[in-house]
PDB file of C-alpha atoms and ligand atoms in Angstrom:
ATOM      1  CA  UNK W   1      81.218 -60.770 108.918  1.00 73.00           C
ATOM      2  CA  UNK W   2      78.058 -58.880 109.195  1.00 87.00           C
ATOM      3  CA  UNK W   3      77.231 -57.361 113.211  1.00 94.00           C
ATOM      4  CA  UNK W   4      75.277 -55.202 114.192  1.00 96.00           C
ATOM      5  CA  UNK W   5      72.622 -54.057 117.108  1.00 96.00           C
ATOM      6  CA  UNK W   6      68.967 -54.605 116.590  1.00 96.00           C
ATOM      7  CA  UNK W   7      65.922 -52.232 118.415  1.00 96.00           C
ATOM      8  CA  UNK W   8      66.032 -54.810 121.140  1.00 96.00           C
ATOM      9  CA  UNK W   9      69.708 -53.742 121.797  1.00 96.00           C
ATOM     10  CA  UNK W  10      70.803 -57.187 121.139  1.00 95.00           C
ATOM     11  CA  UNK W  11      74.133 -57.982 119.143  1.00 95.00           C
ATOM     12  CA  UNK W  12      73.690 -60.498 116.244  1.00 94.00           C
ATOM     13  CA  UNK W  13      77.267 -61.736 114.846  1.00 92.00           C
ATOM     14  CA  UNK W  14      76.395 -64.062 111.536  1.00 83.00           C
ATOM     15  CA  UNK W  15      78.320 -67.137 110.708  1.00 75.00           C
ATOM     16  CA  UNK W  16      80.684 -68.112 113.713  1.00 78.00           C
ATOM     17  CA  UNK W  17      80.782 -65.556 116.067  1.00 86.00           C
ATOM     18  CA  UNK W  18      83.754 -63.847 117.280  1.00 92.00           C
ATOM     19  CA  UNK W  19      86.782 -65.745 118.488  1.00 91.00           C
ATOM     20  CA  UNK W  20      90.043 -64.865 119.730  1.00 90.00           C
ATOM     21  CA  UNK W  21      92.664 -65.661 121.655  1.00 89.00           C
ATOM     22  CA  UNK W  22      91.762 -64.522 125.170  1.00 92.00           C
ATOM     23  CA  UNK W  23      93.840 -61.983 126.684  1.00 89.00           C
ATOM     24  CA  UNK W  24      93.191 -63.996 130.299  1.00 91.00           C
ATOM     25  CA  UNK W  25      93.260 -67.753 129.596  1.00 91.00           C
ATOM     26  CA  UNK W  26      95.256 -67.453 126.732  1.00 87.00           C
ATOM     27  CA  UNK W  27      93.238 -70.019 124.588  1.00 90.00           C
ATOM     28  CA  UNK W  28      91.242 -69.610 120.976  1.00 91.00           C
ATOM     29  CA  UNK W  29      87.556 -69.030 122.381  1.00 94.00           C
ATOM     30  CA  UNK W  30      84.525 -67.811 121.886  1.00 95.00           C
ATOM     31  CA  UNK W  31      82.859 -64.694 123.079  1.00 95.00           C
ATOM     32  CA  UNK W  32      79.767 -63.807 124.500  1.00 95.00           C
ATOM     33  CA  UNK W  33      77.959 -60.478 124.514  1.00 95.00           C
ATOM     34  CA  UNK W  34      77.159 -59.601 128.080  1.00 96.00           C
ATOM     35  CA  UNK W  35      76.982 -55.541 128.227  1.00 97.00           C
ATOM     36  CA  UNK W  36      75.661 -53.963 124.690  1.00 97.00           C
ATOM     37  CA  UNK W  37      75.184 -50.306 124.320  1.00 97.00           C
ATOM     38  CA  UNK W  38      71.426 -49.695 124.125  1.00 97.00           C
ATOM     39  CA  UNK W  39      70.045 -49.178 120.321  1.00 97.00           C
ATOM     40  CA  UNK W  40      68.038 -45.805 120.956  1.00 96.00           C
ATOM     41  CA  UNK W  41      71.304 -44.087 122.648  1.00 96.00           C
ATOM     42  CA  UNK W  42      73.418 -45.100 119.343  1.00 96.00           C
ATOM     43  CA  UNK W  43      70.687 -43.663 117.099  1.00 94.00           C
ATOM     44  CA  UNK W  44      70.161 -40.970 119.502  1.00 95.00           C
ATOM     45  CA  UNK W  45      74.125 -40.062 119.980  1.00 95.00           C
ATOM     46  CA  UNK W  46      75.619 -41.506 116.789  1.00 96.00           C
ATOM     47  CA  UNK W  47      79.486 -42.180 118.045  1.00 97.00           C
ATOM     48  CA  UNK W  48      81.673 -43.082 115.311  1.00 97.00           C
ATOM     49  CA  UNK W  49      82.579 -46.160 117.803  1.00 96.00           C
ATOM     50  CA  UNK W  50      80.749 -48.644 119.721  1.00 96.00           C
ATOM     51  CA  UNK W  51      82.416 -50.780 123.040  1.00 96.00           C
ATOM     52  CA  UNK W  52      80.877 -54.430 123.697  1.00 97.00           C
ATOM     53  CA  UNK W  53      81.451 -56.132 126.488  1.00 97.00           C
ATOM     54  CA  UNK W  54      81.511 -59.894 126.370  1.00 97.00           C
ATOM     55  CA  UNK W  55      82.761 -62.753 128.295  1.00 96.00           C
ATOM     56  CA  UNK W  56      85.324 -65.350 127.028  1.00 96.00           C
ATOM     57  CA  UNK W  57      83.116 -68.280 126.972  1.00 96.00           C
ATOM     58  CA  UNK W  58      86.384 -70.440 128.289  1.00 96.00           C
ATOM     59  CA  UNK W  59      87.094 -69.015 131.730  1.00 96.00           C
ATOM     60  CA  UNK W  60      84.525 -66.575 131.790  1.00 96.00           C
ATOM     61  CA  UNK W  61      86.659 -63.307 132.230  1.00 96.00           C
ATOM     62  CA  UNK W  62      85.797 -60.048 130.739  1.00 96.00           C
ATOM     63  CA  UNK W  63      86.730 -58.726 127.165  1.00 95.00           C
ATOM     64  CA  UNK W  64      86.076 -55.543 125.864  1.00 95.00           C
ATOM     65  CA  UNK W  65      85.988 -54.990 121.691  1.00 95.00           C
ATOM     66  CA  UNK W  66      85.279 -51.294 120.294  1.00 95.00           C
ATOM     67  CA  UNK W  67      83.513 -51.814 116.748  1.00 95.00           C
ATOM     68  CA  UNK W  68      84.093 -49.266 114.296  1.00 95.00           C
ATOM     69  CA  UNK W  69      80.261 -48.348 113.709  1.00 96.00           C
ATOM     70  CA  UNK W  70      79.355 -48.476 109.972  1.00 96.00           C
ATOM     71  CA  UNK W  71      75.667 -47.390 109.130  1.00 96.00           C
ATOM     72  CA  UNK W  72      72.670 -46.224 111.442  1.00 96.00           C
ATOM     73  CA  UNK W  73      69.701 -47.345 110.026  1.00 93.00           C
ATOM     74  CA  UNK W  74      65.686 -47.443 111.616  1.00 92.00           C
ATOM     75  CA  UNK W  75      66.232 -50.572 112.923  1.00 94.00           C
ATOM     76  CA  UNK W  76      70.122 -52.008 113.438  1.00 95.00           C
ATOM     77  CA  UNK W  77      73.204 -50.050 113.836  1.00 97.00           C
ATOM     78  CA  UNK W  78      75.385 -51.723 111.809  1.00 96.00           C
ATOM     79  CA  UNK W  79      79.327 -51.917 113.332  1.00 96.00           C
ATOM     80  CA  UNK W  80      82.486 -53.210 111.001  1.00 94.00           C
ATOM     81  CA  UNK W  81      84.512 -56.809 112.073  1.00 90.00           C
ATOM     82  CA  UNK W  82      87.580 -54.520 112.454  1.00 88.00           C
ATOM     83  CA  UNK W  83      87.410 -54.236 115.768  1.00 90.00           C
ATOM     84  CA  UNK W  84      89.660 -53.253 118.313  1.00 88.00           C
ATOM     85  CA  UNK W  85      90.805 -55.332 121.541  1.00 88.00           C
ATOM     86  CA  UNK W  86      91.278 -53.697 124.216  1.00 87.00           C
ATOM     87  CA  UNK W  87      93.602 -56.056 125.642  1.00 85.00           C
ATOM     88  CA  UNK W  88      95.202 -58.194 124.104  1.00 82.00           C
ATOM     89  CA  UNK W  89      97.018 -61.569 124.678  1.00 80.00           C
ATOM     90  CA  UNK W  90     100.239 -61.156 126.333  1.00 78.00           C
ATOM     91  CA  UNK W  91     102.930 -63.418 125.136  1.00 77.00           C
ATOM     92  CA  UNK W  92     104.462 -65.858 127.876  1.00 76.00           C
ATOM     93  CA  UNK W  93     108.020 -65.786 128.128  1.00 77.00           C
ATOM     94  CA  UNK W  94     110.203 -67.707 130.997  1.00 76.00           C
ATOM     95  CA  UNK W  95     112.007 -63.984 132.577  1.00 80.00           C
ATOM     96  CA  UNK W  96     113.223 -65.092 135.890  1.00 77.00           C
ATOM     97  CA  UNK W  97     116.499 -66.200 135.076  1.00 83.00           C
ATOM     98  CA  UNK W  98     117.510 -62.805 133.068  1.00 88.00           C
ATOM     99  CA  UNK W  99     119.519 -60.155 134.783  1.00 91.00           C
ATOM    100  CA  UNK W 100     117.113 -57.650 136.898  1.00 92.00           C
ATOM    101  CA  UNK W 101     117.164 -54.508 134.136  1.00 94.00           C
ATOM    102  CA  UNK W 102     116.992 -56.454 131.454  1.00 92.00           C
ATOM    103  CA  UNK W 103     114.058 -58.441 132.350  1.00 92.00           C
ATOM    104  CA  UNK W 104     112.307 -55.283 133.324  1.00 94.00           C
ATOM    105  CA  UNK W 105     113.132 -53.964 130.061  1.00 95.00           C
ATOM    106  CA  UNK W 106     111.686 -56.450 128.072  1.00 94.00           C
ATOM    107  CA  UNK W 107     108.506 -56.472 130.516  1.00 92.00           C
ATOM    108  CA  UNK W 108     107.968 -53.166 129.168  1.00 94.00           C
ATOM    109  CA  UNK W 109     109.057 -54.282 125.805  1.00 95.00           C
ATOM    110  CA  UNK W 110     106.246 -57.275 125.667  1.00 92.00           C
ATOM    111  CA  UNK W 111     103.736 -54.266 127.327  1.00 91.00           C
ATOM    112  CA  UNK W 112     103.991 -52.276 124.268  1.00 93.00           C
ATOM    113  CA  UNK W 113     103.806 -55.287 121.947  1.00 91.00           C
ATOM    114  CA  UNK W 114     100.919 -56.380 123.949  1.00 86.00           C
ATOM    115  CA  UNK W 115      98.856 -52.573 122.915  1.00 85.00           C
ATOM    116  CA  UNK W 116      99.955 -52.788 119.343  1.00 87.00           C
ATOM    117  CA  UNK W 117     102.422 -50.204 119.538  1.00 93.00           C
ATOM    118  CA  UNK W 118     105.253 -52.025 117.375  1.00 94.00           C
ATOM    119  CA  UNK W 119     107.799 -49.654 117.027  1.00 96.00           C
ATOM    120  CA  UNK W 120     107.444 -48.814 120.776  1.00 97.00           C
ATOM    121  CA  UNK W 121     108.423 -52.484 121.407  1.00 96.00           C
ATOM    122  CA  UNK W 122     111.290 -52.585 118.587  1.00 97.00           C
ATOM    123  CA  UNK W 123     113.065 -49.795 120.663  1.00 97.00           C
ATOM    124  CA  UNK W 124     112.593 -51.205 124.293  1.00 97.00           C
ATOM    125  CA  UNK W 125     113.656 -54.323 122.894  1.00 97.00           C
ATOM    126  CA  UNK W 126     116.855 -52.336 121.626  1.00 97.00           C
ATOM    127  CA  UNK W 127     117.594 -51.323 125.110  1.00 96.00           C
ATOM    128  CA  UNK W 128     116.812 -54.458 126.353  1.00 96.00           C
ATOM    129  CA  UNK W 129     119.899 -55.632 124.280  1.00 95.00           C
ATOM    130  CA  UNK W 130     122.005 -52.600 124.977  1.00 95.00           C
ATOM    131  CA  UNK W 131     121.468 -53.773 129.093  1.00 95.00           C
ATOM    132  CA  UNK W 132     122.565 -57.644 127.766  1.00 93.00           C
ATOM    133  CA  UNK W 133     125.630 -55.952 126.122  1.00 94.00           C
ATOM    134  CA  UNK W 134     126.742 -54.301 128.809  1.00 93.00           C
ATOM    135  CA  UNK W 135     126.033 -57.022 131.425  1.00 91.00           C
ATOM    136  CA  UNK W 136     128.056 -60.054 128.893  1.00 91.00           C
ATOM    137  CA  UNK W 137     130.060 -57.668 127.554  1.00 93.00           C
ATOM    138  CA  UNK W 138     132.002 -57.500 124.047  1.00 92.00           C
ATOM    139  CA  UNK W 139     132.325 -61.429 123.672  1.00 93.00           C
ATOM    140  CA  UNK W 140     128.452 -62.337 125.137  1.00 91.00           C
ATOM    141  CA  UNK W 141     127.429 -59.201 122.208  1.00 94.00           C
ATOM    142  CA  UNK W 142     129.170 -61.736 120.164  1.00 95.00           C
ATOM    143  CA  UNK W 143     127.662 -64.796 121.274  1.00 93.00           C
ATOM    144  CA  UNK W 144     124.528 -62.972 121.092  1.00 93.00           C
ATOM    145  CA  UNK W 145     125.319 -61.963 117.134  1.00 95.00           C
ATOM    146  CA  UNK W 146     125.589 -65.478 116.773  1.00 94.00           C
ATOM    147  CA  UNK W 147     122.875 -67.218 118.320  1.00 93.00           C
ATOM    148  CA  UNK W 148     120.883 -64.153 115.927  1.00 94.00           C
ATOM    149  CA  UNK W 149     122.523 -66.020 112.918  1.00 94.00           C
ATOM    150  CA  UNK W 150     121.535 -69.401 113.399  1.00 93.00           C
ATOM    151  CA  UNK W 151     118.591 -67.976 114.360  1.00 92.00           C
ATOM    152  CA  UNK W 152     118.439 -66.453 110.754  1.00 93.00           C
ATOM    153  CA  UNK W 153     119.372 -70.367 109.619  1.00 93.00           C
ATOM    154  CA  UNK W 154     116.968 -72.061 111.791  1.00 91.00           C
ATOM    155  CA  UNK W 155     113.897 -70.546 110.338  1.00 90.00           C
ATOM    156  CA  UNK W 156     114.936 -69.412 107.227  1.00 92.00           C
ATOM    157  CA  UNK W 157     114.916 -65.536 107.804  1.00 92.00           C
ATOM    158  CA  UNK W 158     115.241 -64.022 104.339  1.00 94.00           C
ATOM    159  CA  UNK W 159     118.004 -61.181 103.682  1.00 95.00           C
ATOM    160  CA  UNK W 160     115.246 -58.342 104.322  1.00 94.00           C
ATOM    161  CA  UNK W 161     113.915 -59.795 107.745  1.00 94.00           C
ATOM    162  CA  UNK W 162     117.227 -60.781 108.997  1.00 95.00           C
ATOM    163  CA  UNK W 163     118.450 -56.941 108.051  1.00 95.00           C
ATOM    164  CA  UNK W 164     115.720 -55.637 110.178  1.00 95.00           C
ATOM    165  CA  UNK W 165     116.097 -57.828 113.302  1.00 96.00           C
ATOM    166  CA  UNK W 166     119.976 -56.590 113.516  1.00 96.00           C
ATOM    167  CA  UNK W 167     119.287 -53.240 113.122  1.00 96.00           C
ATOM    168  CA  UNK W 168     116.982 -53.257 115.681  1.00 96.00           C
ATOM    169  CA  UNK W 169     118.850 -55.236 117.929  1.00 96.00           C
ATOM    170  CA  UNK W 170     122.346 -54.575 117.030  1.00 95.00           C
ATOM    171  CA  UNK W 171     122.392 -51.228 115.609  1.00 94.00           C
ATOM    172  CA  UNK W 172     123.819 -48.252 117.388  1.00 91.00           C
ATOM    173  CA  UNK W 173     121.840 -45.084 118.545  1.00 90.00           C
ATOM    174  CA  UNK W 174     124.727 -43.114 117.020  1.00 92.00           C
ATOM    175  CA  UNK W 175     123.892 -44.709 113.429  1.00 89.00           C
ATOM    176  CA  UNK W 176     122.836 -42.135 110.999  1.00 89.00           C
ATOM    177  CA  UNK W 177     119.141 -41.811 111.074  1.00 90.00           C
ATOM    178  CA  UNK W 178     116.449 -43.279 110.794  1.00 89.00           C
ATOM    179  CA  UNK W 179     118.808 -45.641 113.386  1.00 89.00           C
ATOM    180  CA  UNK W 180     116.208 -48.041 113.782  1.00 92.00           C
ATOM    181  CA  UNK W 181     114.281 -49.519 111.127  1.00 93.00           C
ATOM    182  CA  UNK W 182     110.048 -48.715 111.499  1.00 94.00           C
ATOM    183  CA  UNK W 183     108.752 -52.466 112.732  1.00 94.00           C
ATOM    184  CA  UNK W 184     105.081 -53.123 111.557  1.00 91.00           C
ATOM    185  CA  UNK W 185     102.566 -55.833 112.540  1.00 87.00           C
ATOM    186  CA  UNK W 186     104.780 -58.571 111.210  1.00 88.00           C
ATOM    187  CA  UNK W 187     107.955 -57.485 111.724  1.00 92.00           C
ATOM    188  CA  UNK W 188     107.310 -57.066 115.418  1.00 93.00           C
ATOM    189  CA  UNK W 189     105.532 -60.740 115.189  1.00 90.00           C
ATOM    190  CA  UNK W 190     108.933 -62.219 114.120  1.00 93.00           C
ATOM    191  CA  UNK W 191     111.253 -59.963 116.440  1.00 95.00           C
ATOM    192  CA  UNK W 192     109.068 -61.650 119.562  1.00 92.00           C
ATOM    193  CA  UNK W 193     109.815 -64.890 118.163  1.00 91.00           C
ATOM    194  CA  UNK W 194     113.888 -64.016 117.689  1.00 93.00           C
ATOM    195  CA  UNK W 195     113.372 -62.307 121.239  1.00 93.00           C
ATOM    196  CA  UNK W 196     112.135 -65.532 122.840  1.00 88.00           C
ATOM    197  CA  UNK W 197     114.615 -67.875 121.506  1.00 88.00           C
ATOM    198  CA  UNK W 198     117.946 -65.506 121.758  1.00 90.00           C
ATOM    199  CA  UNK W 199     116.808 -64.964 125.366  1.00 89.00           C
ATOM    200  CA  UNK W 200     115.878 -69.003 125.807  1.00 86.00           C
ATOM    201  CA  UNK W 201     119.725 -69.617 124.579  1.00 85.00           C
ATOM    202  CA  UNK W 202     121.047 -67.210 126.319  1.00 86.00           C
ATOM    203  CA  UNK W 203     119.849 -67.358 129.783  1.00 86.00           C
ATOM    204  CA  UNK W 204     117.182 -70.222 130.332  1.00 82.00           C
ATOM    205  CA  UNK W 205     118.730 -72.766 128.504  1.00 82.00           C
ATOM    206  CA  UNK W 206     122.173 -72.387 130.516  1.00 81.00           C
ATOM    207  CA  UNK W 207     120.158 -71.865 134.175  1.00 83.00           C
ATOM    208  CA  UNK W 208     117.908 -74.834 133.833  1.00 83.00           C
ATOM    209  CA  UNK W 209     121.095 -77.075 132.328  1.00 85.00           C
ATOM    210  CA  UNK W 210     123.260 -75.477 135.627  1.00 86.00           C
ATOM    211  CA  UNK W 211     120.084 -76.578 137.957  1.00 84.00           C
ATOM    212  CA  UNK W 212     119.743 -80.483 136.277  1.00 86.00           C
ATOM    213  CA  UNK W 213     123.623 -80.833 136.268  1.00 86.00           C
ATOM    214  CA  UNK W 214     123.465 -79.497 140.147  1.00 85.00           C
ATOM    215  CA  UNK W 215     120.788 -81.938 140.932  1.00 82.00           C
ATOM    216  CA  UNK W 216     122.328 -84.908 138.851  1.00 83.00           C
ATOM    217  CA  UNK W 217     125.608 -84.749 141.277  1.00 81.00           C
ATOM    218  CA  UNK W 218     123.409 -84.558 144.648  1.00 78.00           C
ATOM    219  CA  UNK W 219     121.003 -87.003 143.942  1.00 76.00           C
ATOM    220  CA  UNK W 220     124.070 -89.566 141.916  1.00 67.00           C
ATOM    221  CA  UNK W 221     124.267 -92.605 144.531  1.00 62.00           C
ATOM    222  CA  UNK W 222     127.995 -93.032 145.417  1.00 60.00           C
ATOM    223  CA  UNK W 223     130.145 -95.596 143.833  1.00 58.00           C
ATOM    224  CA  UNK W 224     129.760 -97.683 146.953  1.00 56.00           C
ATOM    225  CA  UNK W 225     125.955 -98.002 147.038  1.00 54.00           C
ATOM    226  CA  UNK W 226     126.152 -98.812 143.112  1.00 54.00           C
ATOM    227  CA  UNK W 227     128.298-101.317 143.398  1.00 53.00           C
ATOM    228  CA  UNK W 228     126.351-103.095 146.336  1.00 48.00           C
TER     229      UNK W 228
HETATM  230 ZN1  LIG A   1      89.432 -66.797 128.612  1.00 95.87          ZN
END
């Protein structure tokens, strides 16, 4: 992807633009350049980075990208596709129904996944277990272990993923070090996923089958109206 800044100061990206998903609306969409720094200041200054602010061309919210700049030349400053979002997409997860500390645990947990900072999010997601531990106790740890194992069958975790997830999870701060294994880009990609679903099985699943089953017996018409 070739970008760069011509003597005009506008941005040209070749082929199909930038897309991503937008840290607002939440959808894959385009961007638009609306604030580009000025082409004489770049020359003038030479930064090793330039920021670009666009609009997502879906709900029209602001996105910032810094572009790693590659080449000044007499008439384009050239900038590399590696750039960095500023903010990024937060995942959506249903939180009401966990208990208080944990859900403001794993607020901070999703926070950290949200900047990129992986291993930041593998240990708040640690303590976000060690509150669920303490709050179920020794047989919901359990129940817990095990909704982590059909997890593992579900989607096929192989030996080396699966490791990592219950070390992070279910691995003790007392564990000889290093007691938590380093997560990287994908490893934190999958522990969201096994995040999501233990917590969906744990907690949403139950409170949404509690509020149907509550509803079912108040709205059920009694035996006498059915049989009229
Ligand atoms: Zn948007």
């Amino acid at each position: 992807m070739t970008i760069y800044i011509d003597a005009h100061d506008d941005l040209h990206v070749e082929y199909q633009g930038i897309a991503l998903t937008c840290p607002h609306c939440q959808t894959l969409a385009h961007l638009s350049p609306v604030a580009v720094p000025r082409f004489e200041d770049l020359n003038a200054r030479r930064p090793k980075h330039a920021g670009v602010g666009f609009h997502c061309d879906a709900c029209f919210e602001p996105v910032f990208l810094k572009f790693p700049v590659r080449a000044f030349t007499t008439d384009r400053v050239e900038l590399s596709g590696n750039y960095i979002e500023i903010e990024r997409a937060r995942e959506t997860f249903p939180l009401t129904y966990l208990p208080e500390e944990a859900e403001s645990l794993f607020k901070e947990a999703l926070s950290c996944y949200a900047a990129g900072c992986f291993n930041a999010f593998g240990s708040m997601s640690r303590r976000t277990a060690q509150s669920l531990f303490r709050e179920l106790g020794e047989r919901g740890k359990l129940e817990l272990f095990d909704t982590l194992q059909e997890i593992r069958a579900l989607a096929a975790l192989d030996d080396e993923t699966f490791g990592i997830m219950r070390a992070v999870l279910f691995g003790s701060d007392s564990d000889p070090w290093p007691n938590q294994p380093a997560l990287n880009a994908e490893g934190a990609g999958v522990l969201v996923e096994v995040m999501r679903d233990l917590l969906y099985q744990t907690f949403v699943r139950k409170a949404r089958l509690l509020q149907a089953m509550t509803f079912r017996r108040f709205v059920v018409p009694s035996a006498s109206e059915t049989n009229a």
